Coordinates of C-alpha atoms in Angstrom, one line a residue:
Chain A
X460 CA 8.1 10.5 -35.4
X461 CA 10.7 9.4 -33.1
X462 CA 10.2 9.1 -29.1
X463 CA 11.9 12.0 -27.1
X464 CA 14.7 10.3 -25.1
X465 CA 14.5 11.3 -21.7
X466 CA 17.6 12.5 -20.2
X467 CA 17.8 11.1 -16.5
X468 CA 21.2 12.7 -15.9
X469 CA 19.9 16.1 -16.5
X470 CA 16.8 15.9 -14.6
X471 CA 18.8 14.2 -11.9
X472 CA 21.6 17.2 -11.9
X473 CA 18.7 19.8 -11.5
X474 CA 17.3 18.0 -8.3
X475 CA 20.8 17.9 -6.7
X476 CA 21.0 21.6 -7.2
X477 CA 17.7 21.9 -5.6
X478 CA 18.7 19.8 -2.7
X479 CA 22.0 21.4 -2.2
X480 CA 20.2 24.9 -2.2
X481 CA 18.0 23.6 0.6
X482 CA 21.0 22.1 2.4
X483 CA 22.7 25.5 2.3
X484 CA 19.7 27.1 3.7
X485 CA 19.6 24.7 6.5
X486 CA 23.3 25.8 7.0
X487 CA 22.6 29.3 7.3
X488 CA 19.8 28.7 9.7
X489 CA 22.2 27.1 11.8
X490 CA 20.5 23.6 11.6
X491 CA 23.0 20.7 11.2
X492 CA 23.3 19.3 7.6
X493 CA 21.4 16.1 6.9
X494 CA 23.6 12.9 7.5
X495 CA 23.4 9.6 5.7
X496 CA 25.0 6.3 7.0
X497 CA 25.3 3.6 4.8
X498 CA 26.3 0.1 5.4
X499 CA 28.2 -2.0 2.7
X500 CA 28.9 -5.6 4.0
X501 CA 30.9 -7.9 1.4
X502 CA 32.8 -7.7 -1.8
X503 CA 30.3 -7.2 -4.4
X504 CA 31.9 -4.7 -7.0
X505 CA 28.7 -3.5 -8.3
X506 CA 27.6 -2.5 -4.6
X507 CA 30.9 -0.8 -3.8
X508 CA 30.3 1.3 -7.1
X509 CA 26.8 2.1 -6.1
X510 CA 27.7 3.1 -2.7
X511 CA 30.7 5.2 -4.0
X512 CA 28.5 7.1 -6.3
X513 CA 26.1 7.7 -3.5
X514 CA 28.9 9.0 -1.2
X515 CA 30.3 11.6 -3.7
X516 CA 26.5 12.7 -4.7
X517 CA 26.1 13.4 -1.1
X518 CA 29.0 15.3 -0.5
X519 CA 28.6 17.2 -3.6
X520 CA 25.2 18.6 -2.2
X521 CA 26.6 19.2 1.5
X522 CA 25.4 16.3 3.0
X523 CA 27.3 14.3 5.6
X524 CA 28.1 10.8 4.8
X525 CA 29.1 7.9 7.0
X526 CA 30.4 4.7 5.4
X527 CA 30.4 1.3 7.6
X528 CA 32.0 -1.2 5.9
X529 CA 31.5 -4.8 8.3
X530 CA 33.8 -7.6 7.0
X531 CA 32.2 -10.0 4.7
X532 CA 32.3 -12.5 7.4
X533 CA 29.6 -10.5 9.4
X534 CA 27.0 -12.5 11.3
X535 CA 23.3 -11.2 11.2
X536 CA 23.8 -10.4 14.9
X537 CA 26.8 -8.0 14.2
X538 CA 24.5 -6.1 11.4
X539 CA 22.1 -5.9 13.7
X540 CA 24.1 -4.4 16.4
X541 CA 25.5 -1.9 14.0
X542 CA 22.0 -0.8 12.5
X543 CA 20.5 -0.6 16.2
X544 CA 23.5 1.8 17.0
X545 CA 23.2 3.8 13.7
X546 CA 19.4 4.0 14.3
X547 CA 20.1 5.3 18.2
X548 CA 22.7 7.9 17.0
X549 CA 21.0 11.0 17.2
X550 CA 23.5 12.5 14.5
X551 CA 22.1 10.0 12.0
X552 CA 19.3 11.2 9.9
X553 CA 18.9 8.3 7.0
X554 CA 20.2 4.8 6.9
X555 CA 20.8 2.7 4.0
X556 CA 21.8 -0.9 3.8
X557 CA 23.3 -1.7 0.8
X558 CA 22.1 -5.1 -0.8
X559 CA 22.8 -7.8 -1.8
X560 CA 24.2 -8.8 1.7
X561 CA 26.5 -11.9 2.0
X562 CA 24.4 -15.1 1.8
X563 CA 24.8 -15.9 5.6
X564 CA 22.9 -12.6 6.6
X565 CA 19.4 -12.4 6.8
X566 CA 18.4 -9.2 5.1
X567 CA 15.1 -8.9 6.5
X568 CA 16.3 -9.3 10.2
X569 CA 18.8 -6.7 9.9
X570 CA 16.8 -3.8 7.9
X571 CA 13.8 -4.0 10.4
X572 CA 15.8 -2.1 13.0
X573 CA 16.0 1.1 10.7
X574 CA 13.3 3.2 12.5
X575 CA 10.6 4.9 10.2
X576 CA 12.6 8.2 10.9
X577 CA 15.6 7.1 9.3
X578 CA 14.0 5.0 6.5
X579 CA 16.2 6.8 3.6
X580 CA 15.2 3.8 1.3
X581 CA 11.3 4.6 2.0
X582 CA 10.8 0.9 2.4
X583 CA 9.6 0.6 5.9
X584 CA 6.1 -1.0 6.1
X585 CA 4.7 2.1 8.1
X586 CA 5.7 4.6 5.4
X587 CA 4.7 2.3 2.7
X588 CA 1.3 1.9 4.3
X589 CA 1.1 6.0 4.3
X590 CA 1.8 5.9 0.6
X591 CA -0.5 3.3 -0.2
X592 CA -3.3 4.8 1.9
X593 CA -2.8 8.1 -0.2
X594 CA -0.9 10.4 2.4
X595 CA 2.2 11.1 0.6
X596 CA 4.5 11.4 3.8
X597 CA 7.9 12.0 4.5
X598 CA 9.6 9.6 2.1
X599 CA 9.1 7.1 -0.4
X600 CA 10.9 4.4 -2.4
X601 CA 13.7 6.0 -4.5
X602 CA 13.2 4.2 -7.9
X603 CA 9.4 5.2 -8.1
X604 CA 10.1 8.6 -6.8
X605 CA 12.6 9.0 -9.6
X606 CA 10.1 7.7 -12.4
X607 CA 7.7 10.4 -11.0
X608 CA 10.3 13.0 -11.4
X609 CA 11.2 12.1 -15.1
X610 CA 7.2 12.7 -15.9
X611 CA 7.4 15.9 -14.2
X612 CA 10.9 17.2 -15.7
X613 CA 9.4 16.3 -19.2
X614 CA 6.2 18.3 -18.4
X615 CA 3.9 15.0 -18.8
X616 CA 0.9 15.3 -16.1
X617 CA -0.3 12.0 -14.9
X618 CA -3.7 13.4 -14.1
X619 CA -6.3 11.4 -15.7
X620 CA -4.0 9.6 -17.8
X621 CA -4.1 5.5 -17.9
X622 CA -0.9 4.1 -16.5
X623 CA 0.1 0.3 -16.7
X624 CA 2.9 -1.0 -14.4
X625 CA 4.4 -4.2 -15.3
X626 CA 5.9 -5.8 -12.3
X627 CA 4.3 -5.8 -8.8
X628 CA 7.7 -5.8 -6.6
X629 CA 7.5 -4.3 -3.3
X630 CA 10.1 -1.8 -4.0
X631 CA 9.3 -0.5 -7.5
X632 CA 6.2 -1.7 -9.4
X633 CA 3.7 -1.4 -6.2
X634 CA 4.9 2.0 -5.0
X635 CA 5.1 3.3 -8.2
X636 CA 1.5 2.3 -8.6
X637 CA 0.4 4.1 -5.5
X638 CA 2.6 7.1 -6.5
X639 CA 0.9 7.4 -9.9
X640 CA -2.9 6.8 -8.5
X641 CA -2.0 9.5 -5.9
X642 CA -1.2 11.8 -8.9
X643 CA -4.5 10.9 -10.2
X644 CA -3.6 8.6 -13.0
X645 CA -5.8 5.6 -13.8
X646 CA -3.5 2.7 -12.8
X647 CA -3.3 -1.0 -13.9
X648 CA -0.6 -3.2 -12.3
X649 CA 0.3 -6.2 -14.4
X650 CA 2.3 -9.2 -13.7
X651 CA 3.4 -12.7 -14.7
X652 CA -0.4 -13.8 -14.5
X653 CA -1.7 -10.9 -16.5
X654 CA -3.6 -12.3 -19.9
X655 CA -2.8 -10.7 -23.1
X656 CA -0.1 -8.4 -21.6
X657 CA 0.5 -6.4 -24.8
X658 CA -3.3 -5.7 -25.3
X659 CA -3.4 -4.4 -21.7
X660 CA -0.4 -2.3 -22.0
X661 CA -1.6 -0.8 -25.3
X662 CA -4.2 1.3 -23.1
X663 CA -1.3 3.0 -21.4
X664 CA -0.6 6.8 -21.8
X665 CA 2.2 5.6 -19.3
X666 CA 3.8 2.7 -19.4
X667 CA 6.4 1.3 -17.0
X668 CA 8.4 -1.7 -17.4
X669 CA 9.8 -3.3 -14.2
X670 CA 10.2 -6.8 -14.8
X671 CA 13.8 -7.7 -15.3
X672 CA 13.6 -9.4 -18.7
X673 CA 15.8 -7.7 -21.1
X674 CA 14.0 -6.2 -24.4
X675 CA 10.4 -7.8 -23.4
X676 CA 8.7 -4.7 -24.3
X677 CA 8.4 -4.1 -27.9
X678 CA 6.5 -2.1 -30.0
X679 CA 3.5 -4.4 -29.8
X680 CA 3.0 -3.3 -25.9
X681 CA 3.0 0.4 -26.9
X682 CA 0.1 3.1 -27.7
X683 CA 1.6 5.4 -30.2
X684 CA 2.7 8.6 -28.2
X685 CA 3.0 7.1 -25.0
X686 CA 5.5 8.0 -22.3
X687 CA 7.5 4.6 -21.8
X688 CA 9.6 4.2 -18.6
X689 CA 12.3 1.5 -18.7
X690 CA 12.9 0.4 -15.0
X691 CA 15.1 -2.6 -16.0
X692 CA 18.6 -3.2 -15.1
X693 CA 19.7 -6.6 -16.0
X694 CA 23.4 -7.1 -16.2
X695 CA 24.4 -8.4 -19.5
X696 CA 27.9 -8.7 -21.2
X697 CA 29.3 -6.0 -18.6
X698 CA 26.7 -3.4 -19.1
X699 CA 23.0 -3.1 -18.0
X700 CA 20.2 -4.0 -20.2
X701 CA 16.4 -2.4 -19.9
X702 CA 13.2 -4.2 -20.1
X703 CA 12.4 -2.3 -23.3
X704 CA 13.4 -2.9 -27.0
X705 CA 14.4 0.5 -27.7
X706 CA 14.9 -0.3 -31.4
X707 CA 11.3 -1.6 -31.7
X708 CA 9.7 1.1 -29.2
X709 CA 11.5 4.3 -30.2
X710 CA 9.6 5.0 -33.5
X711 CA 6.1 4.4 -31.7
X712 CA 6.5 5.8 -28.3
X713 CA 6.1 9.9 -27.4
X714 CA 9.0 9.7 -24.7
X715 CA 11.3 6.9 -23.6
X716 CA 13.6 6.6 -20.8
X717 CA 16.7 5.1 -21.9
X718 CA 19.0 2.6 -19.9
X719 CA 21.6 3.5 -18.7
X720 CA 20.8 7.2 -18.4
X721 CA 17.1 7.3 -17.3
X722 CA 15.9 5.9 -14.1
X723 CA 19.2 5.0 -12.8
X724 CA 20.7 8.3 -12.2
X725 CA 17.3 9.5 -10.4
X726 CA 17.6 7.0 -7.8
X727 CA 20.7 8.4 -6.1
X728 CA 19.4 11.7 -6.1
X729 CA 16.0 10.3 -4.4
X730 CA 17.9 9.0 -1.7
X731 CA 19.4 12.3 -1.0
X732 CA 16.0 13.9 -1.4
X733 CA 14.6 11.4 1.3
X734 CA 17.6 11.9 3.7
X735 CA 16.8 15.7 3.2
X736 CA 13.3 15.2 4.2
X737 CA 14.0 12.9 7.3
X738 CA 16.5 15.4 8.4
X739 CA 13.9 18.4 8.1
X740 CA 11.5 16.4 10.1
X741 CA 14.0 15.6 12.5
X742 CA 15.4 19.1 13.1
X743 CA 11.5 20.0 13.4
X744 CA 11.8 22.3 10.3
X745 CA 8.3 21.0 9.1
X746 CA 5.6 19.4 10.9
X747 CA 4.4 15.9 9.8
Chain B
X158 CA -29.5 -15.1 -18.4
X159 CA -29.7 -13.5 -15.1
X160 CA -26.9 -12.6 -12.5
X161 CA -26.5 -15.2 -9.6
X162 CA -27.3 -13.0 -6.4
X163 CA -24.4 -13.7 -4.0
X164 CA -25.9 -14.3 -0.5
X165 CA -23.6 -12.5 1.9
X166 CA -25.5 -13.6 4.7
X167 CA -25.1 -17.2 4.3
X168 CA -21.1 -16.5 3.5
X169 CA -20.7 -14.9 6.6
X170 CA -22.7 -17.4 8.6
X171 CA -20.1 -20.1 7.3
X172 CA -17.4 -17.7 8.4
X173 CA -18.7 -17.4 11.8
X174 CA -18.9 -21.2 12.3
X175 CA -15.3 -21.4 11.1
X176 CA -14.4 -18.9 13.9
X177 CA -16.2 -20.3 16.7
X178 CA -14.8 -23.7 16.1
X179 CA -11.3 -22.3 16.2
X180 CA -12.0 -20.3 19.5
X181 CA -13.5 -23.6 20.7
X182 CA -10.2 -25.2 19.8
X183 CA -8.3 -22.2 21.6
X184 CA -10.7 -22.9 24.8
X185 CA -9.7 -26.7 24.8
X186 CA -6.1 -26.0 24.4
X187 CA -6.6 -23.7 27.7
X188 CA -5.8 -20.5 25.8
X189 CA -8.0 -17.6 26.8
X190 CA -10.7 -16.7 24.3
X191 CA -10.1 -13.6 22.1
X192 CA -11.3 -10.4 23.4
X193 CA -12.7 -7.2 21.4
X194 CA -13.0 -3.8 22.9
X195 CA -15.2 -1.4 21.2
X196 CA -15.3 2.4 21.8
X197 CA -18.8 3.7 21.2
X198 CA -18.9 7.6 21.8
X199 CA -21.9 9.9 20.9
X200 CA -25.4 9.5 20.1
X201 CA -25.2 8.1 16.4
X202 CA -28.4 5.5 16.0
X203 CA -26.8 3.7 13.2
X204 CA -23.5 3.4 15.1
X205 CA -25.2 2.2 18.1
X206 CA -26.7 -0.8 15.9
X207 CA -23.7 -1.5 14.0
X208 CA -21.8 -2.0 17.7
X209 CA -25.0 -4.0 19.1
X210 CA -24.6 -6.3 16.0
X211 CA -20.8 -6.6 16.5
X212 CA -21.5 -7.4 20.1
X213 CA -23.8 -10.3 19.5
X214 CA -21.6 -11.6 16.6
X215 CA -18.7 -11.8 19.0
X216 CA -20.8 -13.5 21.7
X217 CA -22.2 -15.9 19.5
X218 CA -18.8 -17.2 18.5
X219 CA -17.6 -17.3 21.8
X220 CA -15.5 -14.2 22.0
X221 CA -15.3 -11.9 24.9
X222 CA -16.8 -8.2 24.0
X223 CA -16.1 -5.1 26.1
X224 CA -17.9 -2.0 25.3
X225 CA -16.9 1.3 26.3
X226 CA -19.2 4.3 25.9
X227 CA -17.7 7.5 26.9
X228 CA -20.0 10.5 27.1
X229 CA -20.9 12.3 23.7
X230 CA -19.3 15.3 25.5
X231 CA -15.8 13.6 25.7
X232 CA -12.7 15.5 24.7
X233 CA -9.9 14.0 22.3
X234 CA -7.7 13.9 25.5
X235 CA -10.5 11.6 27.1
X236 CA -10.8 9.3 24.3
X237 CA -6.9 9.2 24.0
X238 CA -6.7 8.0 27.5
X239 CA -9.4 5.4 27.2
X240 CA -7.5 4.0 23.8
X241 CA -4.0 4.1 25.8
X242 CA -5.4 2.1 28.4
X243 CA -7.2 -0.5 26.3
X244 CA -4.1 -0.6 24.2
X245 CA -1.9 -1.6 27.3
X246 CA -4.6 -3.9 28.7
X247 CA -3.1 -7.3 28.1
X248 CA -6.5 -8.9 28.5
X249 CA -7.5 -6.9 25.4
X250 CA -6.5 -8.5 21.7
X251 CA -8.4 -6.2 19.2
X252 CA -9.5 -2.5 19.6
X253 CA -12.3 -0.8 17.4
X254 CA -13.1 2.8 17.8
X255 CA -16.6 3.3 16.2
X256 CA -17.2 6.2 13.8
X257 CA -18.1 8.8 13.4
X258 CA -16.9 10.4 16.6
X259 CA -18.8 13.5 17.9
X260 CA -17.5 16.6 15.9
X261 CA -15.0 18.0 18.7
X262 CA -13.0 14.8 18.7
X263 CA -9.9 14.5 16.4
X264 CA -10.5 11.0 15.0
X265 CA -6.8 10.3 13.9
X266 CA -5.5 11.7 17.3
X267 CA -7.6 8.9 19.1
X268 CA -7.0 5.9 16.6
X269 CA -3.3 6.2 16.2
X270 CA -2.9 4.9 19.8
X271 CA -4.0 1.5 18.7
X272 CA -1.1 -0.6 18.0
X273 CA -0.6 -2.7 14.9
X274 CA -1.0 -5.7 17.3
X275 CA -4.5 -4.6 18.4
X276 CA -5.7 -3.4 15.0
X277 CA -9.0 -5.2 14.7
X278 CA -9.9 -2.8 11.6
X279 CA -6.8 -3.5 9.9
X280 CA -6.1 0.4 9.2
X281 CA -2.7 0.7 10.8
X282 CA -0.3 1.9 8.5
X283 CA 2.0 -0.7 9.4
X284 CA -0.2 -3.2 8.6
X285 CA -1.7 -1.7 5.2
X286 CA 2.2 -1.2 4.3
X287 CA 2.4 -5.3 4.6
X288 CA -0.5 -5.8 2.7
X289 CA 0.5 -3.3 0.0
X290 CA 3.9 -4.7 -0.4
X291 CA 2.3 -8.3 -1.0
X292 CA 2.9 -9.7 2.5
X293 CA -0.6 -10.8 3.8
X294 CA 0.0 -10.2 7.5
X295 CA -2.3 -10.9 10.6
X296 CA -5.0 -8.5 9.5
X297 CA -6.3 -6.4 6.6
X298 CA -9.2 -3.9 6.4
X299 CA -12.8 -5.8 6.9
X300 CA -14.7 -4.7 4.1
X301 CA -12.3 -5.6 1.4
X302 CA -11.5 -8.9 3.1
X303 CA -15.4 -9.4 2.9
X304 CA -15.1 -8.7 -0.7
X305 CA -12.6 -11.5 -1.2
X306 CA -14.5 -14.0 0.8
X307 CA -17.7 -13.4 -1.5
X308 CA -15.6 -14.4 -4.5
X309 CA -14.1 -17.3 -2.7
X310 CA -17.5 -18.3 -1.6
X311 CA -18.8 -18.2 -5.1
X312 CA -15.8 -20.3 -6.2
X313 CA -14.5 -17.3 -8.4
X314 CA -10.9 -17.5 -8.7
X315 CA -9.1 -14.0 -9.3
X316 CA -6.1 -15.4 -10.8
X317 CA -5.2 -14.0 -14.1
X318 CA -8.6 -12.2 -14.3
X319 CA -9.2 -8.6 -14.9
X320 CA -10.4 -6.6 -11.9
X321 CA -11.6 -2.9 -11.9
X322 CA -12.0 -1.2 -8.5
X323 CA -14.2 2.2 -8.6
X324 CA -12.7 4.2 -5.6
X325 CA -9.7 4.7 -4.0
X326 CA -10.3 5.4 -0.3
X327 CA -7.8 4.2 2.0
X328 CA -10.1 1.4 3.8
X329 CA -11.8 0.1 0.9
X330 CA -11.0 0.3 -2.5
X331 CA -6.9 0.7 -2.2
X332 CA -6.6 -2.2 0.2
X333 CA -9.2 -4.3 -2.1
X334 CA -6.9 -3.6 -4.9
X335 CA -4.0 -4.9 -2.8
X336 CA -5.7 -8.0 -1.9
X337 CA -6.8 -8.6 -5.5
X338 CA -3.2 -8.0 -6.7
X339 CA -2.0 -10.6 -4.2
X340 CA -4.3 -13.1 -5.6
X341 CA -2.9 -12.6 -9.0
X342 CA -5.6 -10.8 -10.7
X343 CA -4.6 -7.8 -13.0
X344 CA -5.9 -4.7 -11.2
X345 CA -7.0 -1.1 -12.4
X346 CA -8.0 1.6 -9.7
X347 CA -10.5 4.1 -11.0
X348 CA -11.8 7.2 -9.6
X349 CA -13.1 10.8 -10.3
X350 CA -10.4 11.6 -12.6
X351 CA -10.9 8.5 -14.7
X352 CA -11.6 9.3 -18.2
X353 CA -14.3 7.1 -20.0
X354 CA -15.2 5.0 -16.9
X355 CA -17.6 2.8 -18.3
X356 CA -15.4 1.6 -20.9
X357 CA -12.7 1.1 -18.4
X358 CA -15.1 -0.8 -16.5
X359 CA -16.2 -3.3 -19.3
X360 CA -12.7 -4.8 -19.3
X361 CA -13.5 -6.1 -15.7
X362 CA -14.1 -9.8 -15.0
X363 CA -14.5 -8.5 -11.4
X364 CA -15.7 -5.1 -11.2
X365 CA -16.2 -3.4 -7.7
X366 CA -18.2 -0.1 -7.1
X367 CA -16.9 1.4 -4.1
X368 CA -17.9 5.1 -4.8
X369 CA -21.1 6.1 -2.5
X370 CA -23.2 7.2 -5.4
X371 CA -26.3 5.5 -5.6
X372 CA -27.2 3.3 -8.9
X373 CA -24.3 4.9 -10.7
X374 CA -22.9 1.5 -12.2
X375 CA -25.4 0.5 -14.7
X376 CA -25.4 -2.0 -17.6
X377 CA -23.1 0.0 -19.6
X378 CA -20.3 -0.7 -17.1
X379 CA -20.5 -4.4 -17.0
X380 CA -18.9 -7.0 -19.0
X381 CA -21.4 -9.8 -19.7
X382 CA -20.8 -12.7 -17.1
X383 CA -18.9 -10.2 -14.6
X384 CA -18.6 -10.8 -11.2
X385 CA -20.2 -7.3 -9.7
X386 CA -19.3 -6.3 -6.1
X387 CA -21.8 -3.6 -4.7
X388 CA -19.4 -1.9 -1.4
X389 CA -22.3 1.2 -1.7
X390 CA -24.1 1.8 1.4
X391 CA -25.6 5.3 1.1
X392 CA -28.4 6.1 3.4
X393 CA -31.7 7.0 1.4
X394 CA -35.4 7.0 2.8
X395 CA -34.5 5.2 5.8
X396 CA -32.6 2.3 4.0
X397 CA -29.3 1.8 2.6
X398 CA -28.9 2.0 -1.3
X399 CA -25.7 0.3 -3.2
X400 CA -23.7 1.9 -5.9
X401 CA -25.0 -0.6 -8.8
X402 CA -28.5 -0.1 -10.4
X403 CA -29.6 -3.5 -10.0
X404 CA -32.3 -3.5 -12.3
X405 CA -30.0 -2.7 -15.2
X406 CA -26.9 -4.7 -14.2
X407 CA -28.6 -7.8 -13.2
X408 CA -29.6 -9.2 -16.7
X409 CA -26.0 -8.6 -17.8
X410 CA -23.9 -9.7 -14.9
X411 CA -22.9 -13.3 -14.0
X412 CA -22.6 -12.3 -10.0
X413 CA -24.0 -9.6 -8.1
X414 CA -23.5 -9.0 -4.6
X415 CA -26.8 -6.9 -3.4
X416 CA -27.5 -4.2 -1.2
X417 CA -28.3 -4.7 1.7
X418 CA -27.5 -8.8 2.1
X419 CA -24.1 -8.7 0.3
X420 CA -21.1 -7.1 1.4
X421 CA -22.5 -5.8 4.7
X422 CA -22.9 -8.8 6.6
X423 CA -19.3 -9.7 5.6
X424 CA -17.7 -6.8 7.4
X425 CA -18.6 -7.8 10.9
X426 CA -17.6 -11.4 10.6
X427 CA -14.3 -9.9 9.3
X428 CA -13.7 -7.9 12.4
X429 CA -14.2 -11.0 14.4
X430 CA -11.4 -12.9 12.1
X431 CA -9.1 -10.2 12.6
X432 CA -9.5 -10.4 16.4
X433 CA -9.2 -13.9 16.3
X434 CA -6.1 -13.9 14.5
X435 CA -4.5 -11.2 16.6
X436 CA -5.4 -13.4 19.5
X437 CA -3.5 -16.2 18.2
X438 CA -0.4 -14.1 17.6
X439 CA -0.6 -12.7 21.2
X440 CA -1.1 -16.1 22.6
X441 CA 1.9 -17.2 20.4
X442 CA -0.4 -19.9 18.7
X443 CA 1.0 -18.7 15.3
X444 CA 4.5 -17.2 14.5
X445 CA 4.8 -14.2 12.3

């Protein structure tokens, strides 16, 4: 037996097709297509690639895409003014500020001006609070949403299952725990202070590694047949390494999301889905 | 061996003394004392008792207390206008709307007008989102805060411990899980879909019962020596019953919070602490 390798590219492609069909229907009904504004500040080459991919994906599904590239020497105040202007622009449905920002910029001071109605990342405290309370609202953080779609795309229902999430980051580990709880899994959140981590993880039918330590999770963490989701993306020698030791885990797990090609491709698709959802609310096509 | 019975009244009394001392210091510095406004609508006798207790506790610590009692025949619109007026009143620091409201009132439509700066209950989605993301802000839901104080008052440090919370309500189970995660416990949230619940609970160094089913948790759920917190308050035969079968659990647990006299007395003290914290922010005595 060897784990089924979950094809994130294929699941993401299906989702993009669904999004494209919904946007086409919006167009036919006379509503403006959704519009995503991205702020890219600085010279980080990986950020430039991510943003280019988001732009291509947006345009491929029929979404409008506005790229804003203030110079790397910008001040916090200049970025605040830009984000405020985008937030006030009625023609913008979703706003993303690509991180990391240059060192002189106060990231929180900038992103706090993205209102919850334009929160394409799903990071706004109000939106996170709804999710945490069990009300799945308009948007949610993209990487956790992508993990849920990989489960769904594999026909793996979380209800009644034990899930263990290693990592309690505000953007990944915690919101994924909320989504899994909302989907009726019994969820345990682990972190650096967890005692006897492999033993806790061996209870998991769904094991999520979101730590950022390459190959930390080996077979000793995995219940036979478990669905193992690798969220790790640590740059090593010019490529991305996951948190799961694939050679060790693949013979034990039932499913494994690879790095690259697992969670990564889902994240961009989820940014598009969040933006579409925000646009539908702003066009009053759905009630919230 | 028999569990230490945790005295919630004593811990709550200590907290009220600390709050009284802080308010006395505010007065000495020339700042206005905190002011709590409570809306009591309808004829529920239990609600009237709760509100009277809150009023007495507020006045005992030197806090101002405004009681608003619109008639039981009020409309949603009338309560909305009242809450909006309290929210706009610069002299009000914290607002509570006592539930249950009469059947004709849309509770969510009323309470959504309490801004996060006056959120004495700690229920505002923005404040819950901060807590869920790991940033302990100005306020948090009162019953979960009370549970944390019972642990602290007993000298029981959550860091590195396994905690299991039975119940995923937005006001108790979920926010308590966030507080415990933030305090470095390894937390599992259980609920009606959890399989083999007693076995999951037996891993817990801290076991929280917040289900609302009298005496459901017996010794088969309890790891020897565990700290068992009973949040249940189901009315039965004119008194409140907890979720823990005390006769069965007391010989096994290390600590047990009783019903009544455990979590209950803490909740009122935490309303006062939230209101004090909101007042300190509104007086610019602390930065957030």
